[in-house]
mmCIF file of C-alpha atoms and ligand atoms in Angstrom:
data_model
loop_
_atom_site.group_PDB
_atom_site.id
_atom_site.type_symbol
_atom_site.label_atom_id
_atom_site.label_comp_id
_atom_site.label_asym_id
_atom_site.label_seq_id
_atom_site.Cartn_x
_atom_site.Cartn_y
_atom_site.Cartn_z
ATOM 1 C CA UNK P 22 -28.045 -78.758 13.374
ATOM 2 C CA UNK P 23 -30.539 -76.131 13.642
ATOM 3 C CA UNK P 24 -29.694 -72.114 13.076
ATOM 4 C CA UNK P 25 -30.791 -69.293 15.554
ATOM 5 C CA UNK P 26 -31.848 -66.420 13.753
ATOM 6 C CA UNK P 27 -31.603 -63.765 16.108
ATOM 7 C CA UNK P 28 -34.083 -60.834 14.142
ATOM 8 C CA UNK P 29 -35.398 -62.585 11.941
ATOM 9 C CA UNK P 30 -38.511 -60.474 11.414
ATOM 10 C CA UNK P 31 -36.436 -57.766 10.018
ATOM 11 C CA UNK P 32 -35.577 -56.601 6.024
ATOM 12 C CA UNK P 33 -32.296 -58.582 5.736
ATOM 13 C CA UNK P 34 -33.312 -61.302 8.377
ATOM 14 C CA UNK P 35 -36.988 -62.645 6.039
ATOM 15 C CA UNK P 36 -34.636 -62.976 3.013
ATOM 16 C CA UNK P 37 -32.255 -64.847 4.529
ATOM 17 C CA UNK P 38 -34.747 -66.976 6.251
ATOM 18 C CA UNK P 39 -36.555 -67.834 3.129
ATOM 19 C CA UNK P 40 -32.644 -67.804 1.521
ATOM 20 C CA UNK P 41 -31.780 -70.707 4.423
ATOM 21 C CA UNK P 42 -35.356 -72.131 4.184
ATOM 22 C CA UNK P 43 -35.126 -73.073 0.594
ATOM 23 C CA UNK P 44 -32.010 -74.290 1.271
ATOM 24 C CA UNK P 45 -33.339 -77.031 3.495
ATOM 25 C CA UNK P 46 -31.805 -75.751 6.669
ATOM 26 C CA UNK P 47 -33.966 -75.976 10.078
ATOM 27 C CA UNK P 48 -34.052 -72.460 11.634
ATOM 28 C CA UNK P 49 -34.961 -71.385 14.892
ATOM 29 C CA UNK P 50 -36.291 -67.443 14.933
ATOM 30 C CA UNK P 51 -36.437 -65.209 17.647
ATOM 31 C CA UNK P 52 -37.371 -61.472 17.184
ATOM 32 C CA UNK P 53 -38.679 -58.769 19.796
ATOM 33 C CA UNK P 54 -40.373 -57.079 16.925
ATOM 34 C CA UNK P 55 -38.991 -53.774 18.073
ATOM 35 C CA UNK P 56 -39.083 -52.302 14.737
ATOM 36 C CA UNK P 57 -40.750 -55.368 13.063
ATOM 37 C CA UNK P 58 -44.278 -57.003 12.348
ATOM 38 C CA UNK P 59 -45.127 -60.583 13.226
ATOM 39 C CA UNK P 60 -46.789 -60.484 9.344
ATOM 40 C CA UNK P 61 -43.475 -60.554 7.913
ATOM 41 C CA UNK P 62 -42.898 -64.128 9.112
ATOM 42 C CA UNK P 63 -46.140 -65.071 7.894
ATOM 43 C CA UNK P 64 -44.616 -64.039 4.761
ATOM 44 C CA UNK P 65 -41.859 -66.285 4.939
ATOM 45 C CA UNK P 66 -43.612 -69.002 5.393
ATOM 46 C CA UNK P 67 -45.770 -67.988 2.518
ATOM 47 C CA UNK P 68 -43.140 -68.037 -0.066
ATOM 48 C CA UNK P 69 -41.413 -70.770 0.926
ATOM 49 C CA UNK P 70 -43.890 -73.341 2.138
ATOM 50 C CA UNK P 71 -41.890 -73.813 5.555
ATOM 51 C CA UNK P 72 -42.818 -73.865 9.095
ATOM 52 C CA UNK P 73 -40.347 -73.177 11.500
ATOM 53 C CA UNK P 74 -39.924 -72.402 15.703
ATOM 54 C CA UNK P 75 -40.644 -68.816 16.767
ATOM 55 C CA UNK P 76 -40.258 -67.430 20.240
ATOM 56 C CA UNK P 77 -41.073 -63.363 20.586
ATOM 57 C CA UNK P 78 -38.105 -62.351 22.893
ATOM 58 C CA UNK P 79 -35.873 -60.032 23.959
ATOM 59 C CA UNK P 80 -32.123 -60.208 23.431
ATOM 60 C CA UNK P 81 -31.750 -58.633 27.596
ATOM 61 C CA UNK P 82 -34.144 -61.194 28.614
ATOM 62 C CA UNK P 83 -31.094 -64.145 30.112
ATOM 63 C CA UNK P 84 -33.612 -66.492 31.132
ATOM 64 C CA UNK P 85 -35.958 -66.373 27.139
ATOM 65 C CA UNK P 86 -32.461 -66.889 25.471
ATOM 66 C CA UNK P 87 -31.697 -69.680 27.947
ATOM 67 C CA UNK P 88 -35.254 -71.673 27.406
ATOM 68 C CA UNK P 89 -34.600 -71.322 23.437
ATOM 69 C CA UNK P 90 -31.271 -73.197 23.948
ATOM 70 C CA UNK P 91 -32.605 -75.536 26.230
ATOM 71 C CA UNK P 92 -35.893 -76.314 23.928
ATOM 72 C CA UNK P 93 -33.726 -76.817 21.044
ATOM 73 C CA UNK P 94 -30.494 -78.434 22.096
ATOM 74 C CA UNK P 95 -30.172 -78.935 18.177
ATOM 75 C CA UNK P 96 -29.145 -75.358 17.661
ATOM 76 C CA UNK P 97 -25.605 -75.452 16.105
ATOM 77 C CA UNK P 98 -25.211 -72.029 15.088
ATOM 78 C CA UNK P 99 -26.680 -68.742 15.622
ATOM 79 C CA UNK P 100 -26.889 -66.089 12.656
ATOM 80 C CA UNK P 101 -27.765 -62.971 14.883
ATOM 81 C CA UNK P 102 -29.260 -59.857 12.844
ATOM 82 C CA UNK P 103 -31.006 -58.653 16.194
ATOM 83 C CA UNK P 104 -29.929 -54.763 16.871
ATOM 84 C CA UNK P 105 -31.123 -50.986 16.474
ATOM 85 C CA UNK P 106 -29.529 -49.677 13.238
ATOM 86 C CA UNK P 107 -30.233 -46.058 13.085
ATOM 87 C CA UNK P 108 -27.574 -43.595 12.914
ATOM 88 C CA UNK P 109 -29.405 -40.325 13.989
ATOM 89 C CA UNK P 110 -31.249 -41.779 16.965
ATOM 90 C CA UNK P 111 -28.066 -43.666 18.118
ATOM 91 C CA UNK P 112 -26.615 -40.176 18.416
ATOM 92 C CA UNK P 113 -30.144 -39.256 20.440
ATOM 93 C CA UNK P 114 -30.448 -41.955 22.361
ATOM 94 C CA UNK P 115 -26.541 -43.672 23.186
ATOM 95 C CA UNK P 116 -27.634 -45.944 26.113
ATOM 96 C CA UNK P 117 -30.444 -47.583 24.289
ATOM 97 C CA UNK P 118 -27.924 -48.242 21.372
ATOM 98 C CA UNK P 119 -24.970 -49.452 23.523
ATOM 99 C CA UNK P 120 -27.799 -51.638 26.005
ATOM 100 C CA UNK P 121 -29.361 -53.401 23.439
ATOM 101 C CA UNK P 122 -26.566 -54.038 20.653
ATOM 102 C CA UNK P 123 -24.056 -54.496 23.406
ATOM 103 C CA UNK P 124 -25.368 -55.748 26.702
ATOM 104 C CA UNK P 125 -28.061 -57.626 24.503
ATOM 105 C CA UNK P 126 -25.176 -59.429 22.446
ATOM 106 C CA UNK P 127 -23.284 -60.303 25.279
ATOM 107 C CA UNK P 128 -26.177 -61.691 26.597
ATOM 108 C CA UNK P 129 -26.673 -63.734 23.868
ATOM 109 C CA UNK P 130 -23.055 -64.777 23.741
ATOM 110 C CA UNK P 131 -23.256 -66.074 27.017
ATOM 111 C CA UNK P 132 -26.201 -68.160 26.744
ATOM 112 C CA UNK P 133 -24.530 -69.814 23.601
ATOM 113 C CA UNK P 134 -21.268 -70.279 25.553
ATOM 114 C CA UNK P 135 -23.078 -71.897 28.191
ATOM 115 C CA UNK P 136 -25.016 -73.973 25.927
ATOM 116 C CA UNK P 137 -21.812 -74.803 24.029
ATOM 117 C CA UNK P 138 -23.007 -73.275 20.885
ATOM 118 C CA UNK P 139 -19.898 -71.301 19.337
ATOM 119 C CA UNK P 140 -20.714 -70.542 15.816
ATOM 120 C CA UNK P 141 -21.867 -67.123 14.920
ATOM 121 C CA UNK P 142 -22.321 -65.126 11.557
ATOM 122 C CA UNK P 143 -22.553 -61.076 12.563
ATOM 123 C CA UNK P 144 -24.205 -58.456 10.635
ATOM 124 C CA UNK P 145 -21.550 -56.003 10.650
ATOM 125 C CA UNK P 146 -21.593 -52.770 8.398
ATOM 126 C CA UNK P 147 -19.113 -51.018 5.955
ATOM 127 C CA UNK P 148 -19.712 -48.534 8.691
ATOM 128 C CA UNK P 149 -16.809 -49.457 10.601
ATOM 129 C CA UNK P 150 -14.449 -48.304 8.217
ATOM 130 C CA UNK P 151 -15.108 -44.810 8.978
ATOM 131 C CA UNK P 152 -14.025 -41.985 6.122
ATOM 132 C CA UNK P 153 -12.006 -45.171 4.098
ATOM 133 C CA UNK P 154 -8.920 -43.842 3.075
ATOM 134 C CA UNK P 155 -9.433 -44.754 -0.665
ATOM 135 C CA UNK P 156 -12.011 -46.582 -2.397
ATOM 136 C CA UNK P 157 -12.413 -49.649 -3.339
ATOM 137 C CA UNK P 158 -12.459 -50.888 0.511
ATOM 138 C CA UNK P 159 -10.755 -53.824 1.281
ATOM 139 C CA UNK P 160 -11.204 -55.661 4.380
ATOM 140 C CA UNK P 161 -7.990 -55.001 6.196
ATOM 141 C CA UNK P 162 -8.420 -50.775 5.768
ATOM 142 C CA UNK P 163 -8.175 -49.180 9.268
ATOM 143 C CA UNK P 164 -11.333 -49.254 11.283
ATOM 144 C CA UNK P 165 -12.938 -46.109 12.853
ATOM 145 C CA UNK P 166 -16.462 -45.173 14.264
ATOM 146 C CA UNK P 167 -18.200 -41.653 14.382
ATOM 147 C CA UNK P 168 -21.557 -42.484 16.091
ATOM 148 C CA UNK P 169 -22.696 -45.123 18.808
ATOM 149 C CA UNK P 170 -24.512 -47.261 16.279
ATOM 150 C CA UNK P 171 -21.213 -47.457 14.203
ATOM 151 C CA UNK P 172 -19.426 -48.089 17.457
ATOM 152 C CA UNK P 173 -21.567 -50.950 18.489
ATOM 153 C CA UNK P 174 -20.996 -52.683 15.661
ATOM 154 C CA UNK P 175 -17.194 -52.243 15.806
ATOM 155 C CA UNK P 176 -16.990 -53.198 19.755
ATOM 156 C CA UNK P 177 -19.088 -56.216 18.502
ATOM 157 C CA UNK P 178 -16.335 -57.522 16.506
ATOM 158 C CA UNK P 179 -13.675 -56.946 19.039
ATOM 159 C CA UNK P 180 -15.863 -58.662 21.344
ATOM 160 C CA UNK P 181 -15.956 -61.498 19.226
ATOM 161 C CA UNK P 182 -12.129 -61.439 18.480
ATOM 162 C CA UNK P 183 -11.216 -61.536 21.830
ATOM 163 C CA UNK P 184 -13.756 -64.819 23.341
ATOM 164 C CA UNK P 185 -11.996 -66.488 19.930
ATOM 165 C CA UNK P 186 -8.435 -65.331 21.066
ATOM 166 C CA UNK P 187 -9.732 -66.765 24.411
ATOM 167 C CA UNK P 188 -11.757 -69.887 23.217
ATOM 168 C CA UNK P 189 -9.805 -71.765 19.687
ATOM 169 C CA UNK P 190 -13.620 -73.467 19.554
ATOM 170 C CA UNK P 191 -15.464 -70.314 18.618
ATOM 171 C CA UNK P 192 -15.675 -69.320 14.909
ATOM 172 C CA UNK P 193 -17.396 -65.647 13.935
ATOM 173 C CA UNK P 194 -17.835 -64.859 10.384
ATOM 174 C CA UNK P 195 -18.457 -61.020 10.305
ATOM 175 C CA UNK P 196 -20.041 -59.962 7.400
ATOM 176 C CA UNK P 197 -19.500 -55.947 6.736
ATOM 177 C CA UNK P 198 -22.821 -54.884 4.500
ATOM 178 C CA UNK P 199 -22.830 -52.121 2.177
ATOM 179 C CA UNK P 200 -26.080 -50.644 1.088
ATOM 180 C CA UNK P 201 -28.977 -53.724 1.343
ATOM 181 C CA UNK P 202 -31.797 -52.343 -1.070
ATOM 182 C CA UNK P 203 -33.954 -54.391 -2.923
ATOM 183 C CA UNK P 204 -37.091 -57.296 -1.835
ATOM 184 C CA UNK P 205 -37.762 -60.419 -2.780
ATOM 185 C CA UNK P 206 -38.910 -61.414 -6.607
ATOM 186 C CA UNK P 207 -42.281 -62.347 -5.040
ATOM 187 C CA UNK P 208 -43.414 -58.775 -3.611
ATOM 188 C CA UNK P 209 -44.212 -60.149 -0.061
ATOM 189 C CA UNK P 210 -41.097 -58.985 1.779
ATOM 190 C CA UNK P 211 -38.981 -56.400 1.435
ATOM 191 C CA UNK P 212 -38.120 -53.526 3.711
ATOM 192 C CA UNK P 213 -40.606 -51.606 6.257
ATOM 193 C CA UNK P 214 -38.820 -48.615 7.834
ATOM 194 C CA UNK P 215 -40.743 -46.974 10.815
ATOM 195 C CA UNK P 216 -41.775 -43.477 10.408
ATOM 196 C CA UNK P 217 -39.844 -41.350 7.427
ATOM 197 C CA UNK P 218 -37.068 -43.369 6.033
ATOM 198 C CA UNK P 219 -33.345 -42.538 6.859
ATOM 199 C CA UNK P 220 -32.170 -44.386 4.524
ATOM 200 C CA UNK P 221 -31.921 -43.353 0.434
ATOM 201 C CA UNK P 222 -33.961 -46.617 -1.321
ATOM 202 C CA UNK P 223 -36.908 -46.769 1.013
ATOM 203 C CA UNK P 224 -37.421 -42.467 0.349
ATOM 204 C CA UNK P 225 -37.051 -43.206 -2.805
ATOM 205 C CA UNK P 226 -39.696 -46.011 -3.469
ATOM 206 C CA UNK P 227 -42.083 -44.204 -1.049
ATOM 207 C CA UNK P 228 -41.687 -40.828 -3.511
ATOM 208 C CA UNK P 229 -42.527 -43.634 -6.289
ATOM 209 C CA UNK P 230 -46.063 -44.629 -4.689
ATOM 210 C CA UNK P 231 -46.941 -41.072 -4.121
ATOM 211 C CA UNK P 232 -46.720 -41.446 -0.057
ATOM 212 C CA UNK P 233 -43.675 -39.058 0.250
ATOM 213 C CA UNK P 234 -43.603 -35.713 -2.171
ATOM 214 C CA UNK P 235 -40.275 -35.236 -2.749
ATOM 215 C CA UNK P 236 -36.468 -36.415 -2.316
ATOM 216 C CA UNK P 237 -34.314 -34.231 -0.487
ATOM 217 C CA UNK P 238 -30.649 -34.956 -2.354
ATOM 218 C CA UNK P 239 -28.460 -34.565 0.701
ATOM 219 C CA UNK P 240 -25.529 -32.275 -1.038
ATOM 220 C CA UNK P 241 -24.317 -32.511 -4.834
ATOM 221 C CA UNK P 242 -20.930 -30.901 -4.409
ATOM 222 C CA UNK P 243 -19.071 -34.360 -3.192
ATOM 223 C CA UNK P 244 -15.890 -35.092 -5.656
ATOM 224 C CA UNK P 245 -17.667 -37.694 -7.553
ATOM 225 C CA UNK P 246 -19.171 -37.856 -10.979
ATOM 226 C CA UNK P 247 -22.067 -35.934 -10.623
ATOM 227 C CA UNK P 248 -21.647 -34.487 -7.218
ATOM 228 C CA UNK P 249 -23.739 -36.539 -5.054
ATOM 229 C CA UNK P 250 -22.736 -39.356 -2.757
ATOM 230 C CA UNK P 251 -21.067 -42.592 -3.879
ATOM 231 C CA UNK P 252 -22.358 -46.105 -2.465
ATOM 232 C CA UNK P 253 -22.702 -49.660 -3.086
ATOM 233 C CA UNK P 254 -25.925 -51.152 -3.291
ATOM 234 C CA UNK P 255 -26.495 -54.463 -3.128
ATOM 235 C CA UNK P 256 -29.518 -56.496 -3.677
ATOM 236 C CA UNK P 257 -30.973 -57.700 -0.184
ATOM 237 C CA UNK P 258 -31.204 -61.618 -1.872
ATOM 238 C CA UNK P 259 -27.877 -61.473 -2.619
ATOM 239 C CA UNK P 260 -26.878 -60.544 1.067
ATOM 240 C CA UNK P 261 -29.237 -63.138 2.160
ATOM 241 C CA UNK P 262 -27.264 -65.746 0.094
ATOM 242 C CA UNK P 263 -24.271 -64.247 1.851
ATOM 243 C CA UNK P 264 -25.364 -65.960 5.031
ATOM 244 C CA UNK P 265 -25.734 -69.322 3.520
ATOM 245 C CA UNK P 266 -22.314 -69.156 2.444
ATOM 246 C CA UNK P 267 -21.199 -67.625 5.449
ATOM 247 C CA UNK P 268 -22.803 -70.416 7.697
ATOM 248 C CA UNK P 269 -21.319 -73.473 5.686
ATOM 249 C CA UNK P 270 -17.610 -71.516 5.708
ATOM 250 C CA UNK P 271 -18.320 -71.220 9.820
ATOM 251 C CA UNK P 272 -19.440 -75.263 9.886
ATOM 252 C CA UNK P 273 -16.028 -76.312 8.690
ATOM 253 C CA UNK P 274 -13.222 -73.313 10.236
ATOM 254 C CA UNK P 275 -12.711 -72.128 13.696
ATOM 255 C CA UNK P 276 -11.060 -68.517 14.417
ATOM 256 C CA UNK P 277 -12.468 -65.545 13.266
ATOM 257 C CA UNK P 278 -13.082 -63.618 9.739
ATOM 258 C CA UNK P 279 -13.877 -60.505 7.998
ATOM 259 C CA UNK P 280 -15.830 -60.244 4.570
ATOM 260 C CA UNK P 281 -17.052 -57.013 2.822
ATOM 261 C CA UNK P 282 -20.618 -57.850 1.246
ATOM 262 C CA UNK P 283 -21.259 -55.578 -1.836
ATOM 263 C CA UNK P 284 -20.695 -55.586 -5.547
ATOM 264 C CA UNK P 285 -17.737 -53.816 -5.718
ATOM 265 C CA UNK P 286 -19.642 -51.026 -7.581
ATOM 266 C CA UNK P 287 -20.420 -47.630 -6.829
ATOM 267 C CA UNK P 288 -23.827 -45.685 -7.708
ATOM 268 C CA UNK P 289 -24.614 -42.073 -7.040
ATOM 269 C CA UNK P 290 -27.973 -40.758 -5.517
ATOM 270 C CA UNK P 291 -28.795 -39.503 -8.898
ATOM 271 C CA UNK P 292 -27.623 -42.626 -10.586
ATOM 272 C CA UNK P 293 -30.045 -44.364 -8.010
ATOM 273 C CA UNK P 294 -32.683 -41.939 -8.893
ATOM 274 C CA UNK P 295 -32.427 -41.807 -12.865
ATOM 275 C CA UNK P 296 -31.948 -46.399 -12.477
ATOM 276 C CA UNK P 297 -35.591 -46.266 -10.284
ATOM 277 C CA UNK P 298 -37.095 -44.058 -12.949
ATOM 278 C CA UNK P 299 -36.065 -45.704 -15.645
ATOM 279 C CA UNK P 300 -37.005 -49.073 -14.587
ATOM 280 C CA UNK P 301 -40.933 -48.488 -13.218
ATOM 281 C CA UNK P 302 -41.288 -45.685 -15.147
ATOM 282 C CA UNK P 303 -42.528 -43.048 -12.738
ATOM 283 C CA UNK P 304 -40.461 -39.689 -11.766
ATOM 284 C CA UNK P 305 -38.990 -38.801 -8.600
ATOM 285 C CA UNK P 306 -39.365 -35.390 -7.667
ATOM 286 C CA UNK P 307 -35.857 -34.093 -5.967
ATOM 287 C CA UNK P 308 -34.392 -31.402 -4.527
ATOM 288 C CA UNK P 309 -30.379 -30.501 -3.713
ATOM 289 C CA UNK P 310 -30.522 -29.990 -0.153
ATOM 290 C CA UNK P 311 -27.190 -29.047 2.050
ATOM 291 C CA UNK P 312 -25.025 -32.378 2.936
ATOM 292 C CA UNK P 313 -25.753 -34.826 5.986
ATOM 293 C CA UNK P 314 -23.839 -34.365 8.615
ATOM 294 C CA UNK P 315 -21.429 -37.233 8.762
ATOM 295 C CA UNK P 316 -21.925 -38.277 5.086
ATOM 296 C CA UNK P 317 -19.099 -39.456 2.770
ATOM 297 C CA UNK P 318 -18.418 -39.017 -0.816
ATOM 298 C CA UNK P 319 -17.741 -42.634 -1.672
ATOM 299 C CA UNK P 320 -18.101 -46.084 -0.497
ATOM 300 C CA UNK P 321 -18.034 -49.053 -2.217
ATOM 301 C CA UNK P 322 -16.209 -52.542 -1.844
ATOM 302 C CA UNK P 323 -13.820 -54.611 -3.038
ATOM 303 C CA UNK P 324 -15.626 -57.846 -2.257
ATOM 304 C CA UNK P 325 -12.686 -60.392 -3.900
ATOM 305 C CA UNK P 326 -12.207 -61.795 -0.404
ATOM 306 C CA UNK P 327 -16.037 -63.014 -0.198
ATOM 307 C CA UNK P 328 -15.932 -64.691 -3.384
ATOM 308 C CA UNK P 329 -12.225 -66.438 -2.911
ATOM 309 C CA UNK P 330 -13.208 -67.640 0.585
ATOM 310 C CA UNK P 331 -16.705 -67.989 0.681
ATOM 311 C CA UNK P 332 -17.343 -68.291 -3.151
ATOM 312 C CA UNK P 333 -19.818 -65.861 -2.614
ATOM 313 C CA UNK P 334 -20.588 -63.131 -5.032
ATOM 314 C CA UNK P 335 -23.395 -60.450 -6.137
ATOM 315 C CA UNK P 336 -25.666 -61.640 -9.072
ATOM 316 C CA UNK P 337 -28.129 -58.939 -9.161
ATOM 317 C CA UNK P 338 -27.555 -55.610 -10.391
ATOM 318 C CA UNK P 339 -29.625 -51.767 -10.123
ATOM 319 C CA UNK P 340 -32.214 -53.102 -12.245
ATOM 320 C CA UNK P 341 -32.940 -55.942 -10.268
ATOM 321 C CA UNK P 342 -33.281 -53.721 -6.827
ATOM 322 C CA UNK P 343 -34.848 -50.806 -8.560
ATOM 323 C CA UNK P 344 -37.743 -53.562 -9.880
ATOM 324 C CA UNK P 345 -38.134 -55.634 -6.765
ATOM 325 C CA UNK P 346 -38.012 -53.084 -4.254
ATOM 326 C CA UNK P 347 -40.870 -50.801 -6.434
ATOM 327 C CA UNK P 348 -42.694 -54.138 -6.812
ATOM 328 C CA UNK P 349 -42.587 -54.360 -2.951
ATOM 329 C CA UNK P 350 -43.699 -50.818 -2.244
ATOM 330 C CA UNK P 351 -46.404 -50.673 -4.959
ATOM 331 C CA UNK P 352 -48.150 -53.993 -3.379
ATOM 332 C CA UNK P 353 -47.580 -52.748 0.081
ATOM 333 C CA UNK P 354 -47.610 -48.826 0.288
ATOM 334 C CA UNK P 355 -47.945 -49.401 3.856
ATOM 335 C CA UNK P 356 -45.788 -52.064 4.408
ATOM 336 C CA UNK P 357 -46.737 -54.534 6.855
ATOM 337 C CA UNK P 358 -49.864 -54.083 8.813
ATOM 338 C CA UNK P 359 -50.230 -56.282 11.488
HETATM 339 C C1 LIG G 5 -26.540 -45.474 6.617
HETATM 340 C C2 LIG G 5 -25.944 -45.339 7.641
HETATM 341 C C3 LIG G 5 -24.292 -46.327 7.856
HETATM 342 C C4 LIG G 5 -25.672 -47.821 7.772
HETATM 343 C C5 LIG G 5 -26.474 -47.974 6.731
HETATM 344 C C6 LIG G 5 -27.505 -48.858 6.639
HETATM 345 C C7 LIG G 5 -25.498 -42.433 7.861
HETATM 346 C C8 LIG G 5 -24.468 -41.343 8.034
HETATM 347 N N1 LIG G 5 -24.881 -43.866 7.588
HETATM 348 O O1 LIG G 5 -25.050 -45.618 5.251
HETATM 349 O O2 LIG G 5 -23.789 -46.127 8.702
HETATM 350 O O3 LIG G 5 -24.628 -49.068 7.815
HETATM 351 O O4 LIG G 5 -26.977 -46.294 6.421
HETATM 352 O O5 LIG G 5 -28.497 -49.128 5.742
HETATM 353 O O6 LIG G 5 -26.635 -42.889 8.126
HETATM 354 N N2 LIG G 5 -29.443 -40.102 0.713
HETATM 355 C C9 LIG G 5 -29.734 -38.252 0.410
HETATM 356 N N3 LIG G 5 -31.508 -38.370 0.695
HETATM 357 C C10 LIG G 5 -32.052 -38.993 1.640
HETATM 358 C C11 LIG G 5 -31.142 -40.510 1.801
HETATM 359 C C12 LIG G 5 -29.742 -40.663 1.666
HETATM 360 O O7 LIG G 5 -29.724 -37.956 -0.884
HETATM 361 O O8 LIG G 5 -33.092 -38.874 1.727
HETATM 362 C C13 LIG G 5 -28.126 -39.864 -0.180
HETATM 363 C C14 LIG G 5 -26.671 -39.874 1.755
HETATM 364 O O9 LIG G 5 -26.226 -38.684 1.570
HETATM 365 C C15 LIG G 5 -25.736 -40.899 0.717
HETATM 366 C C16 LIG G 5 -26.384 -42.173 -0.038
HETATM 367 O O10 LIG G 5 -27.913 -41.109 -0.229
HETATM 368 O O11 LIG G 5 -24.852 -40.427 -0.026
HETATM 369 C C17 LIG G 5 -26.631 -43.042 0.828
HETATM 370 O O12 LIG G 5 -27.559 -43.164 2.468
HETATM 371 P P1 LIG G 5 -28.029 -43.916 2.970
HETATM 372 O O13 LIG G 5 -29.050 -45.176 2.159
HETATM 373 O O14 LIG G 5 -28.733 -43.460 4.267
HETATM 374 O O15 LIG G 5 -27.064 -44.719 3.376
HETATM 375 P P2 LIG G 5 -25.318 -44.880 4.296
HETATM 376 O O16 LIG G 5 -25.378 -43.034 4.290
HETATM 377 O O17 LIG G 5 -24.382 -45.037 3.018
#
């Protein structure tokens, strides 16, 4: 059976395509290129030496979704990445986020249902834990969100849960990602944020190649070992592998289940700067500035459940993440150009 990958041209999508194709899976890919470029898919083909069917389509376009399922009646499951993902932007443009991420996902789920495709792996985020009461975070911690982006992730989880209550044939595997960074070891695919990056690691690598002057460290007065924010950084190749494991699990089960996808280790902003400098020999200029509103002190996973149920565990450490992200950024200082 084929796997439909929505948002397959993005950062996590491309790495997951490589993982799936190398495992011998057949994929159909859709993307609207709203935050990605066609070159990323050409690079996936170059890495794997494999071809796949691609649809330039938007989730809001029901006819386009229906056409994908009609032309590929052998699609058996969906890995759903397509979605807008910038926290700040979601506060400025909530309608756009709810329309795209919620209405778009509803249209996708409806089209799946009408075509008898009832297995989905959904990319959620650790953002659904809001301000966690303690760390490491377990899947049964209380859920709360503080911005429209996070709300769309949590709402989608709840929509899937209700669909499954009503139709026991459905299966949803919810992966709650921690902080994905790194890049494929070939240096051919990686993270390509539009404009100035919001997230820490692409900012560091762009300072590393001289594209940006100085990192701003958002606060050094958090109750952490060096005062800067602590996160669970996970190599995107490990994250990609979690999707393969989640699909294998979905094939043999029904119902809904939730998994933290992180390493279980927390590193501060300054730990990451130092690791990057040590691995690459480059210097990262930085200044300490005020805290970023909405940030929390510490966030890292308890990934035990993913290990026990999915047989998934992270293989790569921060040295690999720094080396691979730097290789991508150095080889592609402007990201994908077409
Ligand atoms: C952010 C989102 C989260 C989303 C995730 C997706 C916020 C508040 N949270 O997570 O909802 O799921 O991205 O990737 O935006 N930092 C700096 N300087 C920078 C950028 C970041 O010091 O220029 C610090 C932050 O304060 C934080 C750490 O680096 O302590 C990681 O930040 P970031 O990479 O933006 O990820 P999150 O905030 O964890």
